[in-house]
Amino acid sequence: MGLLNSVGNYFRESQVWGSIFRHGVPRDRRTRAMAILSNVFLHLHPVAVRKSGIRLSFTWCMGGLTFFLFLAETITGVLLMFYYRPVVEYAYADIVGLRAHVTLGLLREIHRWGAHAMVIAIWLHMLRVFLTGSYKPPREFNWGVGVVLLTLTLLLSFTGYLLPWDQLAIWAITVGSNMARATPFAGHEGPGAALLQIGGVPLIHGGSDARFLLLGGTVVGPGALLRFYVLHCVFIPVVVSVLIAVHFWRVRKDGGISGPL
Amino acid sequence: MMTTFAHILASVDPAQQGSAIDRIKSFVDALCAPYYFVPLTTLLLVIALVSYKQWTRPKAALLVFVAFTVFYGASMLDEDFFKIIKKPDNVPITMMIYFTGFCTWLGFRQAAVNDDRMKRGEPLIESGADDKVLVWPDLVYTELIALVLCTAFLVVWAILLKAPLEPPANPTNIPNPSKAPWYFLGLQELLVYFDPWIAGVLLPGLIIVGLIALPYIDKNPRGNGYYTLKERPLVISVFMFGFVIMWCVLIVLGTFLRGPNWNLFGPYETWDPHRPAALLNINVSDVFWVVLPEKLNVAWWKPGLPSEASFGIPAFLVREAPGIVLLGGYFFALPVFLAKTVFRKIYTQIGLIRYAVFWLLLSWMFIVPIKMVLRWLFNMKYFVAITEWFLNV
């Protein structure tokens, strides 16, 4: 132990260490506060929190786990993007290849299970926030941001569902996206769509309605695969990242973890 | 309905069936028909909400947990049930059942303790004005441990169970049943009762809008930041009904009990694709213009759907008038009546605009179980069926 300590001290007293962590070892109140304040990642936290607020049985850690899972999904997802091609001819073979002969192809299983876990975790986070009445003033707005994040999480999972291009994928997406056909006014089988016509020519038909916009075609085909890929890998994650930032920021601004007033 | 009840009685008739296990199985199968399954789970939820101080005691909850696990585990010995359970895409449902159950217990347990403490004038679990701790190390380390455990959990899960992957996509081979991703199966179940524009567009939209609107409608200042049930019984009951019954239970129903042609199969039944499809459903307009006049047999009320415009009102509006009156009463007259009676206190508390939004959300939420019950009892299809406009409710 003596040797270990002196090696540790050697590094902690070096110029390199001191340039990265501009405070001493977090052993007293001041340096522990500095450890949070001077770190760009940790400074999402306040310096001190209410002890009963961070009790595991109070928070269930579900919000944190949702965020961890989002990070895990991002990391595994980026790595999967090196290998996977969103083209009908290759997509399924690439997924099979990940399982069969790609080093660390296990990432795909992690990514898939993690997505399911994230959906459950975010529901339970909502349940916790609801049961503790934490959506009440002053946190109304942040609850709304959370609801949007919940919706986006489901959409992330839904768009990712198509990418393996197996039977499960195309038919689940077919069932799901058929709903868009019935969007009032915007889907060609939705109420009101028949009213939108010029000189007897309907504006909304199978090739121009909400479902067509979503799928890039009238069936779940190559266009849908590419659209879902872009939505899944770029568009929704970017929006989610921005909203997560807002969500965390507002947790701080609205008074931190909730507790009795 | 009556025939099914007879079916249940027949299934417990020892002379008709084989072993005791078989009889139990067919009894459970019969109970899993939606007209028993949804009301029974709702009844369980009501009992759970009323007796939350009793069942949340650790020993009682443990008993429930063990009993359910034994039941669930024993069910897996059944070939047909195990086939559904082990399907990779259904694995998260088992997780959802257990996690939701555990978290509900955890929340209501603390609510029970807090409510007891408030009654005795003691401080809440969450109280403690000056108990601040530093984030480093108290919170940061908790987060690190959670991160490590979560990662380990995911890796082990991924090694033990292969993620869902079926044969390659084949646009000409439509699986029967075709199911949406598991978390949308509750919405897909609604398609049995509603047209896609309601089940797939309007209701999901209202769920999102309703959740966002919740903090602006619920003006009850109590229960902010701690577990309680006594201080906000109405809001919690409605939310739990929505979350547990209308979302989770319908997902379980859609996953475990819906087979080929979206027919209903008990958990221990084999999915037979050749089972005959369901019965004929009728609209409110049929009941009013055909069924009732035929039954009453009076001179001035001739059976037959109106096919001509009268008083300048198009025929289809005359035809659908009974349904329109019913729905109009439900959406517009009932809230006025309720505001003067049951919801008088709420109405004075939240005011007209909030009350209108509150009723919009509540009425659409409860039209789901209402229509389910009407379907089960009377095979009712639509209140209003203006197929000319794709406008069926």
XYZ file of C-alpha atoms in Angstrom:
654
model
C 0.000 0.000 0.000
C 2.828 2.326 0.793
C 4.272 1.901 -2.671
C 0.883 2.322 -4.315
C 0.237 5.496 -2.389
C 3.563 7.003 -3.276
C 3.117 6.150 -6.957
C -0.363 7.692 -6.785
C 0.983 10.784 -5.113
C 3.738 11.066 -7.719
C 1.166 11.252 -10.487
C -1.213 13.528 -8.637
C 1.543 15.986 -7.897
C 2.846 15.999 -11.461
C 2.377 18.983 -13.770
C 0.253 16.888 -16.206
C -2.255 15.899 -13.550
C -2.380 19.391 -12.171
C -3.064 20.816 -15.611
C -6.047 18.486 -16.151
C -7.599 18.683 -12.691
C -7.020 22.196 -11.477
C -7.946 21.385 -7.904
C -6.338 19.140 -5.346
C -7.430 15.610 -4.553
C -11.117 15.807 -3.567
C -10.674 15.042 0.092
C -12.076 18.102 1.807
C -15.187 20.230 1.270
C -13.536 22.815 -0.933
C -11.788 20.426 -3.319
C -14.878 18.219 -3.514
C -16.920 21.226 -4.557
C -14.183 22.139 -7.052
C -14.279 18.603 -8.473
C -17.866 19.217 -9.557
C -17.570 22.877 -10.494
C -14.457 22.650 -12.641
C -15.490 19.598 -14.658
C -17.562 20.220 -17.757
C -19.346 16.863 -17.477
C -19.880 16.812 -13.743
C -21.004 20.414 -13.522
C -24.464 19.303 -14.624
C -24.735 18.516 -10.930
C -25.072 21.003 -8.152
C -22.264 20.914 -5.607
C -24.496 19.626 -2.834
C -27.840 17.831 -2.889
C -30.460 16.835 -0.374
C -29.641 13.430 1.022
C -33.246 12.248 0.910
C -33.435 13.422 -2.699
C -30.793 11.015 -3.959
C -32.066 8.027 -2.000
C -32.389 5.170 -4.486
C -35.858 4.270 -3.270
C -36.945 7.852 -3.996
C -35.531 8.315 -7.519
C -35.331 4.649 -8.600
C -32.387 5.968 -10.660
C -34.596 5.545 -13.710
C -33.882 8.944 -15.263
C -30.160 8.371 -14.854
C -30.441 4.870 -16.296
C -32.374 6.191 -19.276
C -29.543 8.627 -19.901
C -26.875 5.933 -19.448
C -28.766 3.727 -21.868
C -28.970 6.596 -24.345
C -25.178 6.915 -24.121
C -24.741 3.165 -24.488
C -27.040 3.195 -27.511
C -25.107 6.086 -29.038
C -21.743 4.412 -28.589
C -22.818 0.978 -29.795
C -24.888 2.592 -32.540
C -21.971 4.564 -33.957
C -19.849 1.416 -33.978
C -22.617 -0.507 -35.730
C -22.772 2.205 -38.383
C -19.220 1.263 -39.428
C -20.508 -2.085 -40.494
C -24.153 -1.767 -41.475
C -25.388 -0.567 -44.874
C -28.983 0.716 -45.098
C -29.616 -0.854 -48.491
C -32.168 -3.589 -49.054
C -29.600 -5.854 -50.704
C -27.120 -5.711 -47.821
C -28.964 -4.777 -44.639
C -30.010 -8.236 -43.511
C -26.719 -9.836 -44.491
C -24.848 -7.190 -42.508
C -26.897 -7.906 -39.405
C -26.344 -11.653 -39.792
C -22.672 -10.946 -40.349
C -22.481 -8.993 -37.104
C -23.655 -12.046 -35.247
C -21.741 -14.614 -37.266
C -18.257 -13.301 -37.845
C -17.679 -9.705 -36.785
C -15.417 -9.106 -33.824
C -17.526 -7.440 -31.138
C -20.636 -8.152 -33.203
C -22.222 -8.620 -29.797
C -22.667 -4.862 -29.901
C -25.753 -5.408 -32.006
C -27.369 -7.566 -29.318
C -26.441 -4.962 -26.711
C -27.857 -2.203 -28.891
C -31.142 -4.038 -29.422
C -31.662 -5.071 -25.804
C -30.533 -1.668 -24.604
C -33.207 -0.051 -26.751
C -35.907 -2.162 -25.122
C -34.481 -1.467 -21.685
C -34.469 2.273 -22.437
C -38.156 2.217 -23.339
C -38.995 0.520 -20.034
C -36.641 2.734 -18.023
C -38.145 5.947 -19.382
C -41.701 4.765 -18.600
C -40.682 4.004 -15.055
C -38.930 7.357 -14.777
C -42.195 8.982 -15.792
C -44.075 6.848 -13.260
C -41.701 7.927 -10.491
C -41.932 11.599 -11.385
C -45.699 11.270 -11.514
C -46.073 9.423 -8.204
C -43.938 11.949 -6.361
C -45.925 14.817 -7.892
C -42.692 16.218 -9.258
C -44.425 17.618 -12.350
C -46.093 20.235 -10.185
C -44.893 23.847 -10.129
C -42.199 24.885 -10.724
C -41.443 21.811 -12.862
C -44.425 21.844 -15.270
C -42.349 22.799 -18.292
C -39.696 20.196 -17.659
C -42.359 17.501 -17.367
C -43.492 18.532 -20.852
C -39.935 18.268 -22.165
C -39.808 14.818 -20.584
C -43.004 13.746 -22.338
C -41.513 14.824 -25.675
C -38.348 12.866 -24.848
C -40.473 9.825 -24.038
C -42.205 10.108 -27.404
C -38.884 10.511 -29.189
C -37.496 7.475 -27.386
C -40.381 5.395 -28.722
C -39.773 6.823 -32.203
C -36.058 6.042 -31.931
C -36.897 2.478 -31.071
C -39.525 2.335 -33.813
C -37.205 3.632 -36.537
C -34.447 1.278 -35.397
C -36.866 -1.630 -35.586
C -36.808 -1.555 -39.391
C -33.061 -1.576 -39.885
C -32.351 -5.349 -39.562
C -34.678 -5.766 -42.566
C -36.082 -9.071 -41.347
C -39.681 -10.256 -41.328
C -40.209 -8.829 -37.850
C -38.966 -5.449 -39.050
C -40.898 -4.844 -42.234
C -44.224 -6.126 -40.967
C -44.055 -4.335 -37.652
C -43.251 -1.118 -39.502
C -45.984 -1.868 -42.036
C -48.532 -2.252 -39.242
C -47.236 0.858 -37.477
C -46.961 3.089 -40.511
C -50.362 2.025 -41.849
C -51.728 4.250 -39.108
C -50.339 7.265 -40.938
C -52.695 6.439 -43.809
C -55.564 7.338 -41.535
C -54.237 10.696 -40.347
C -57.124 13.168 -40.530
C -56.736 15.326 -43.653
C -53.130 14.205 -44.240
C -53.669 10.487 -44.896
C -55.526 9.243 -47.945
C -57.807 7.046 -45.841
C -58.201 9.572 -43.078
C -61.329 11.582 -42.372
C -61.405 14.871 -44.231
C -58.813 13.907 -46.839
C -61.545 13.579 -49.486
C -62.443 17.238 -48.916
C -59.013 18.352 -50.060
C -59.382 18.345 -53.802
C -59.125 20.794 -56.644
C -61.533 20.376 -59.511
C -62.278 16.794 -58.591
C -58.596 15.846 -58.425
C -57.717 14.693 -54.903
C -54.698 16.355 -53.331
C -54.211 13.566 -50.836
C -53.736 10.124 -52.334
C -51.513 7.094 -51.730
C -48.582 8.833 -53.371
C -48.821 12.130 -51.518
C -50.036 11.479 -47.982
C -48.414 11.327 -44.566
C -47.513 7.664 -44.953
C -45.759 8.366 -48.249
C -43.763 11.101 -46.557
C -42.721 8.717 -43.793
C -41.866 5.756 -46.017
C -40.614 7.452 -49.156
C -42.910 5.130 -51.085
C -46.248 3.407 -50.928
C -44.855 0.265 -49.289
C -42.106 -0.422 -46.757
C -39.248 -0.651 -49.278
C -35.786 0.740 -49.989
C -36.958 4.331 -49.522
C -38.348 3.559 -46.092
C -35.145 1.795 -45.048
C -33.029 4.822 -45.948
C -35.422 7.291 -44.323
C -35.657 5.298 -41.124
C -31.879 4.952 -41.073
C -31.344 8.695 -41.326
C -34.093 9.418 -38.792
C -32.694 6.776 -36.451
C -29.013 7.668 -36.689
C -29.043 11.413 -37.185
C -32.264 13.333 -36.925
C -33.913 11.960 -33.784
C -30.662 11.519 -31.788
C -29.722 15.142 -32.458
C -33.136 16.389 -31.332
C -33.017 14.093 -28.307
C -29.539 15.347 -27.367
C -30.686 18.947 -27.466
C -33.771 18.160 -25.400
C -31.737 16.157 -22.873
C -29.569 19.230 -22.397
C -32.674 21.348 -21.846
C -34.132 18.701 -19.524
C -31.032 18.532 -17.317
C -30.573 22.275 -17.335
C -34.142 22.767 -16.194
C -33.810 20.122 -13.470
C -31.117 22.375 -12.014
C -32.935 25.643 -12.642
C -36.228 24.365 -11.275
C -34.663 23.518 -7.944
C -32.878 20.207 -8.437
C -34.298 16.825 -7.455
C -37.769 17.396 -6.097
C -38.638 17.124 -2.463
C -41.288 18.346 -0.039
C -41.633 22.118 -0.357
C -71.047 -13.333 -23.576
C -73.449 -15.820 -22.067
C -72.141 -18.579 -24.258
C -68.632 -17.896 -23.055
C -69.763 -17.999 -19.469
C -71.296 -21.370 -20.171
C -68.007 -22.315 -21.779
C -66.162 -21.491 -18.571
C -68.574 -23.521 -16.497
C -68.225 -26.358 -18.943
C -64.478 -26.127 -18.731
C -64.528 -26.696 -14.984
C -66.890 -29.583 -15.338
C -64.705 -32.554 -14.316
C -66.559 -34.999 -16.492
C -65.744 -33.104 -19.646
C -62.027 -32.524 -19.290
C -58.902 -34.459 -18.475
C -56.570 -33.759 -15.588
C -56.858 -31.040 -12.973
C -54.041 -29.139 -14.680
C -55.968 -29.116 -17.935
C -59.021 -27.795 -16.189
C -57.046 -25.039 -14.527
C -55.494 -24.192 -17.868
C -58.772 -23.946 -19.709
C -60.187 -21.888 -16.846
C -57.285 -19.439 -17.131
C -57.615 -19.458 -20.933
C -61.257 -18.503 -20.617
C -60.500 -15.776 -18.068
C -58.048 -14.244 -20.504
C -60.754 -13.263 -22.976
C -60.667 -9.454 -23.007
C -64.132 -9.124 -21.490
C -62.816 -10.867 -18.408
C -59.148 -9.947 -18.609
C -59.523 -6.157 -18.810
C -62.298 -5.856 -16.171
C -60.475 -8.282 -13.863
C -57.183 -6.424 -14.060
C -59.098 -3.179 -13.549
C -60.725 -4.702 -10.481
C -57.285 -5.729 -9.233
C -56.052 -2.175 -9.751
C -59.024 -0.762 -7.826
C -58.394 -3.212 -4.984
C -54.702 -2.307 -5.049
C -55.519 1.419 -4.861
C -58.016 1.000 -2.050
C -55.958 -1.417 0.051
C -52.566 0.100 -0.693
C -51.665 0.139 2.985
C -52.198 -3.600 3.285
C -50.684 -5.180 0.191
C -47.622 -2.936 0.113
C -46.383 -4.272 3.456
C -43.142 -6.073 2.586
C -44.400 -9.499 3.619
C -47.665 -9.176 1.691
C -45.876 -7.817 -1.369
C -43.351 -10.624 -1.215
C -46.204 -13.115 -1.108
C -47.767 -11.531 -4.214
C -44.384 -11.612 -5.926
C -43.766 -15.272 -5.093
C -47.307 -16.295 -6.032
C -47.082 -14.499 -9.373
C -43.639 -15.921 -10.101
C -44.800 -19.456 -9.318
C -47.798 -18.946 -11.601
C -45.675 -17.398 -14.354
C -42.948 -20.004 -13.991
C -45.397 -22.903 -13.938
C -47.083 -21.456 -17.012
C -43.798 -21.754 -18.856
C -44.115 -25.530 -18.571
C -46.951 -25.145 -21.035
C -45.602 -25.504 -24.535
C -47.804 -22.870 -26.152
C -47.190 -20.257 -23.477
C -43.463 -20.888 -23.493
C -43.391 -20.469 -27.256
C -44.733 -16.931 -26.861
C -42.635 -16.053 -23.813
C -39.330 -17.113 -25.314
C -39.841 -15.212 -28.575
C -36.981 -12.710 -28.380
C -39.136 -9.696 -29.106
C -41.416 -10.648 -26.206
C -38.633 -10.913 -23.635
C -38.930 -7.201 -22.751
C -42.594 -7.766 -21.829
C -41.590 -10.091 -19.002
C -39.127 -7.405 -17.929
C -41.830 -4.763 -18.159
C -44.223 -6.811 -16.011
C -41.670 -7.337 -13.246
C -40.102 -3.879 -13.280
C -43.447 -2.102 -13.432
C -44.760 -4.292 -10.657
C -41.724 -3.702 -8.468
C -41.664 0.055 -9.047
C -45.396 0.357 -8.424
C -44.911 -1.450 -5.141
C -41.956 0.765 -4.221
C -43.932 3.922 -4.919
C -47.109 2.867 -3.165
C -45.202 1.450 -0.217
C -43.651 4.847 0.411
C -47.022 6.504 -0.181
C -48.520 4.258 2.491
C -45.736 5.030 4.957
C -45.964 8.764 4.254
C -49.753 8.819 4.569
C -49.498 7.059 7.921
C -46.847 9.469 9.099
C -48.918 12.490 8.057
C -51.873 11.103 9.971
C -49.730 10.863 13.085
C -48.181 14.266 12.448
C -44.703 12.861 11.901
C -42.257 14.116 9.254
C -42.273 12.499 5.782
C -39.673 10.025 4.540
C -38.458 12.759 2.231
C -38.329 15.443 4.937
C -35.097 16.670 6.382
C -34.398 20.323 5.770
C -30.652 20.489 6.383
C -29.494 17.095 5.255
C -27.387 18.277 2.316
C -24.563 16.063 1.146
C -21.814 16.788 -1.358
C -22.332 15.438 -4.856
C -18.707 14.305 -4.843
C -18.593 11.569 -3.611
C -22.163 10.756 -2.514
C -23.976 11.106 -5.842
C -21.136 10.688 -8.333
C -20.252 7.293 -6.940
C -23.859 6.117 -6.919
C -24.023 7.097 -10.573
C -20.787 5.289 -11.342
C -22.044 2.112 -9.676
C -25.352 2.377 -11.527
C -23.470 2.848 -14.800
C -21.283 -0.193 -14.177
C -24.185 -2.393 -13.094
C -26.290 -1.270 -16.040
C -23.489 -2.021 -18.473
C -22.832 -5.405 -16.895
C -26.547 -6.200 -17.024
C -26.694 -5.325 -20.728
C -23.602 -7.313 -21.631
C -24.726 -10.417 -19.738
C -28.213 -10.106 -21.236
C -26.723 -9.794 -24.723
C -24.522 -12.846 -24.217
C -27.247 -15.035 -22.761
C -30.073 -14.120 -25.123
C -29.843 -13.487 -28.817
C -31.577 -10.295 -29.903
C -34.614 -10.658 -32.166
C -33.752 -11.592 -35.733
C -36.166 -13.363 -38.025
C -35.789 -14.585 -41.618
C -35.019 -11.846 -44.163
C -37.788 -9.474 -45.156
C -40.128 -10.889 -47.744
C -42.822 -8.501 -48.993
C -44.882 -11.373 -50.394
C -44.980 -13.399 -47.182
C -47.259 -11.635 -44.711
C -46.965 -13.143 -41.234
C -50.220 -13.892 -39.459
C -50.619 -12.170 -37.055
C -48.663 -9.061 -38.096
C -47.769 -7.234 -34.942
C -46.411 -3.759 -34.301
C -43.360 -3.385 -32.017
C -44.324 -4.629 -28.560
C -44.604 -1.170 -26.963
C -47.266 -0.202 -29.513
C -49.344 -3.352 -29.070
C -51.729 -1.557 -26.738
C -52.500 0.876 -29.528
C -52.806 -1.974 -32.008
C -55.287 -3.635 -29.656
C -57.404 -0.478 -29.879
C -57.782 -1.158 -33.607
C -60.221 -3.888 -32.634
C -62.528 -1.212 -31.288
C -61.662 1.930 -33.245
C -60.744 2.958 -36.757
C -57.069 3.669 -37.418
C -57.522 7.435 -37.344
C -58.614 7.195 -33.709
C -56.505 4.255 -32.507
C -53.380 5.171 -34.424
C -53.445 8.946 -34.659
C -55.941 10.689 -32.391
C -55.503 8.646 -29.200
C -51.667 8.578 -29.269
C -51.754 12.310 -29.957
C -54.114 12.870 -27.046
C -51.915 10.758 -24.759
C -48.958 13.031 -25.525
C -50.974 16.236 -25.278
C -52.699 14.982 -22.153
C -49.457 14.152 -20.377
C -48.002 17.548 -21.249
C -51.189 19.261 -20.087
C -51.304 17.315 -16.819
C -49.376 19.803 -14.625
C -51.521 22.669 -15.868
C -54.789 20.875 -15.130
C -53.870 19.305 -11.809
C -53.984 22.373 -9.606
C -53.812 20.408 -6.370
C -50.809 21.957 -4.614
C -50.325 19.020 -2.245
C -48.210 15.948 -2.889
C -45.411 17.905 -4.560
C -42.103 16.127 -4.169
C -43.060 13.145 -2.035
C -44.947 9.877 -2.298
C -48.578 10.037 -1.224
C -51.884 8.644 -2.334
C -54.224 10.141 0.253
C -53.545 13.710 -0.838
C -54.201 13.162 -4.554
C -56.377 10.066 -4.946
C -58.237 11.105 -8.122
C -55.229 12.064 -10.231
C -53.239 8.999 -9.206
C -56.177 6.652 -9.813
C -56.833 8.049 -13.284
C -53.142 7.982 -14.192
C -52.667 4.435 -12.932
C -55.736 3.322 -14.872
C -54.258 4.866 -18.005
C -50.749 3.567 -17.474
C -51.393 0.110 -16.034
C -54.648 -0.912 -17.700
C -54.905 1.067 -20.920
C -51.192 0.793 -21.706
C -49.455 -2.146 -19.983
C -52.372 -4.591 -19.726
C -53.310 -4.002 -23.351
C -49.686 -4.656 -24.338
C -49.775 -7.947 -22.449
C -53.092 -8.761 -24.110
C -51.775 -7.908 -27.550
C -48.597 -9.919 -27.051
C -49.736 -13.041 -25.271
C -53.348 -13.410 -26.290
C -53.665 -12.228 -29.873
C -52.955 -14.876 -32.490
C -53.627 -15.419 -36.200
C -56.253 -13.089 -37.724
C -55.985 -11.121 -34.470
C -58.224 -13.740 -32.919
C -58.116 -14.250 -29.234
C -56.238 -17.223 -27.826
C -55.810 -18.157 -24.178
C -52.192 -18.275 -22.987
C -52.176 -22.083 -23.102
C -53.944 -22.451 -26.421
C -52.251 -23.340 -29.690
C -52.405 -20.572 -32.286
C -54.688 -22.114 -34.874
C -54.801 -19.997 -38.034
C -58.006 -21.680 -39.214
C -60.204 -20.654 -36.309
C -63.304 -18.915 -37.690
C -63.255 -15.136 -37.521
C -65.248 -13.093 -35.052
C -68.913 -12.214 -35.121
C -70.826 -9.530 -36.933
C -70.844 -6.126 -35.290
C -73.607 -3.570 -35.583
C -73.720 0.215 -35.442
C -75.810 2.442 -33.235
C -77.687 3.520 -36.372
C -78.654 -0.102 -37.077
C -79.917 -0.495 -33.545
C -82.000 2.667 -33.726
C -83.376 2.359 -37.249
C -83.680 -1.416 -37.603
C -83.347 -3.483 -34.435
C -85.461 -1.363 -32.105
C -88.380 -0.753 -34.531
C -88.475 -4.439 -35.361
C -88.668 -5.332 -31.705
C -91.227 -2.679 -30.762
C -93.334 -3.195 -33.870
C -95.255 0.094 -33.752
C -96.925 1.736 -36.727
C -95.054 5.059 -36.779
C -91.559 3.582 -36.474
C -90.841 1.550 -39.589
C -87.590 -0.477 -39.650
C -85.093 0.625 -42.297
C -82.106 2.949 -42.536
C -83.050 6.417 -43.858
C -81.833 6.724 -47.429
C -83.249 10.129 -48.380
C -82.500 13.589 -47.186
C -85.165 15.132 -44.996
C -85.562 18.805 -43.994
C -82.486 19.509 -46.080
C -80.333 17.289 -43.912
C -78.328 14.735 -45.929
C -79.416 11.133 -45.518
C -76.261 9.979 -43.800
C -76.625 12.631 -41.113
C -80.223 11.562 -40.466
C -79.053 7.962 -40.372
C -76.301 8.762 -37.878
C -78.383 11.188 -35.811
C -78.845 8.786 -32.865
C -75.110 8.214 -32.592
C -74.373 11.914 -33.000
C -76.826 12.696 -30.204
C -75.213 10.050 -27.984
C -71.676 11.275 -28.625
C -72.757 14.915 -28.356
C -74.300 14.149 -25.008
C -71.159 12.392 -23.848
C -68.715 15.014 -25.043
C -70.716 18.202 -24.413
C -73.701 17.650 -22.100
C -72.202 15.194 -19.617
C -69.343 17.554 -18.618
C -71.861 20.306 -17.876
C -73.866 17.935 -15.738
C -70.748 16.652 -13.961
C -69.460 20.172 -13.356
C -72.657 20.867 -11.422
C -72.578 17.624 -9.446
C -69.631 15.257 -8.963
C -66.928 17.558 -10.324
C -68.310 20.733 -8.742
C -65.293 21.102 -6.482
C -62.843 20.445 -9.301
C -64.678 22.857 -11.593
C -64.526 25.722 -9.121
C -60.892 24.906 -8.443
C -59.609 24.837 -12.025
C -62.034 27.042 -13.951
C -63.710 26.746 -17.351
C -60.781 26.437 -19.762
C -58.867 23.912 -17.707
C -62.063 21.980 -17.090
C -62.767 21.864 -20.840
C -59.297 20.471 -21.553
C -59.630 18.097 -18.595
C -62.896 16.761 -20.000
C -61.533 16.495 -23.536
C -58.724 14.268 -22.277
C -60.760 12.324 -19.735
C -63.643 11.678 -22.127
C -61.346 10.316 -24.838
C -59.534 8.164 -22.327
C -62.748 6.663 -21.015
C -64.409 6.255 -24.393
C -61.932 3.397 -24.832
C -63.232 1.210 -21.987
C -66.808 2.357 -22.691
C -66.601 1.195 -26.257
C -64.894 -2.023 -25.201
C -67.753 -2.836 -22.827
C -70.376 -1.967 -25.458
C -68.608 -4.213 -27.925
C -68.485 -7.094 -25.472
C -72.082 -6.712 -24.392
C -73.858 -5.685 -27.605
C -71.340 -6.220 -30.431
C -71.495 -2.480 -30.979
C -69.285 -1.322 -33.831
C -69.630 2.424 -34.265
C -71.493 5.207 -32.509
C -71.298 7.248 -35.673
C -70.370 5.648 -38.970
C -70.013 8.165 -41.774
C -68.073 5.862 -44.058
C -68.574 8.437 -46.822
C -65.961 10.575 -45.076
C -63.974 7.781 -43.405
C -65.367 9.320 -40.246
C -66.300 6.473 -37.920
C -66.304 6.763 -34.157
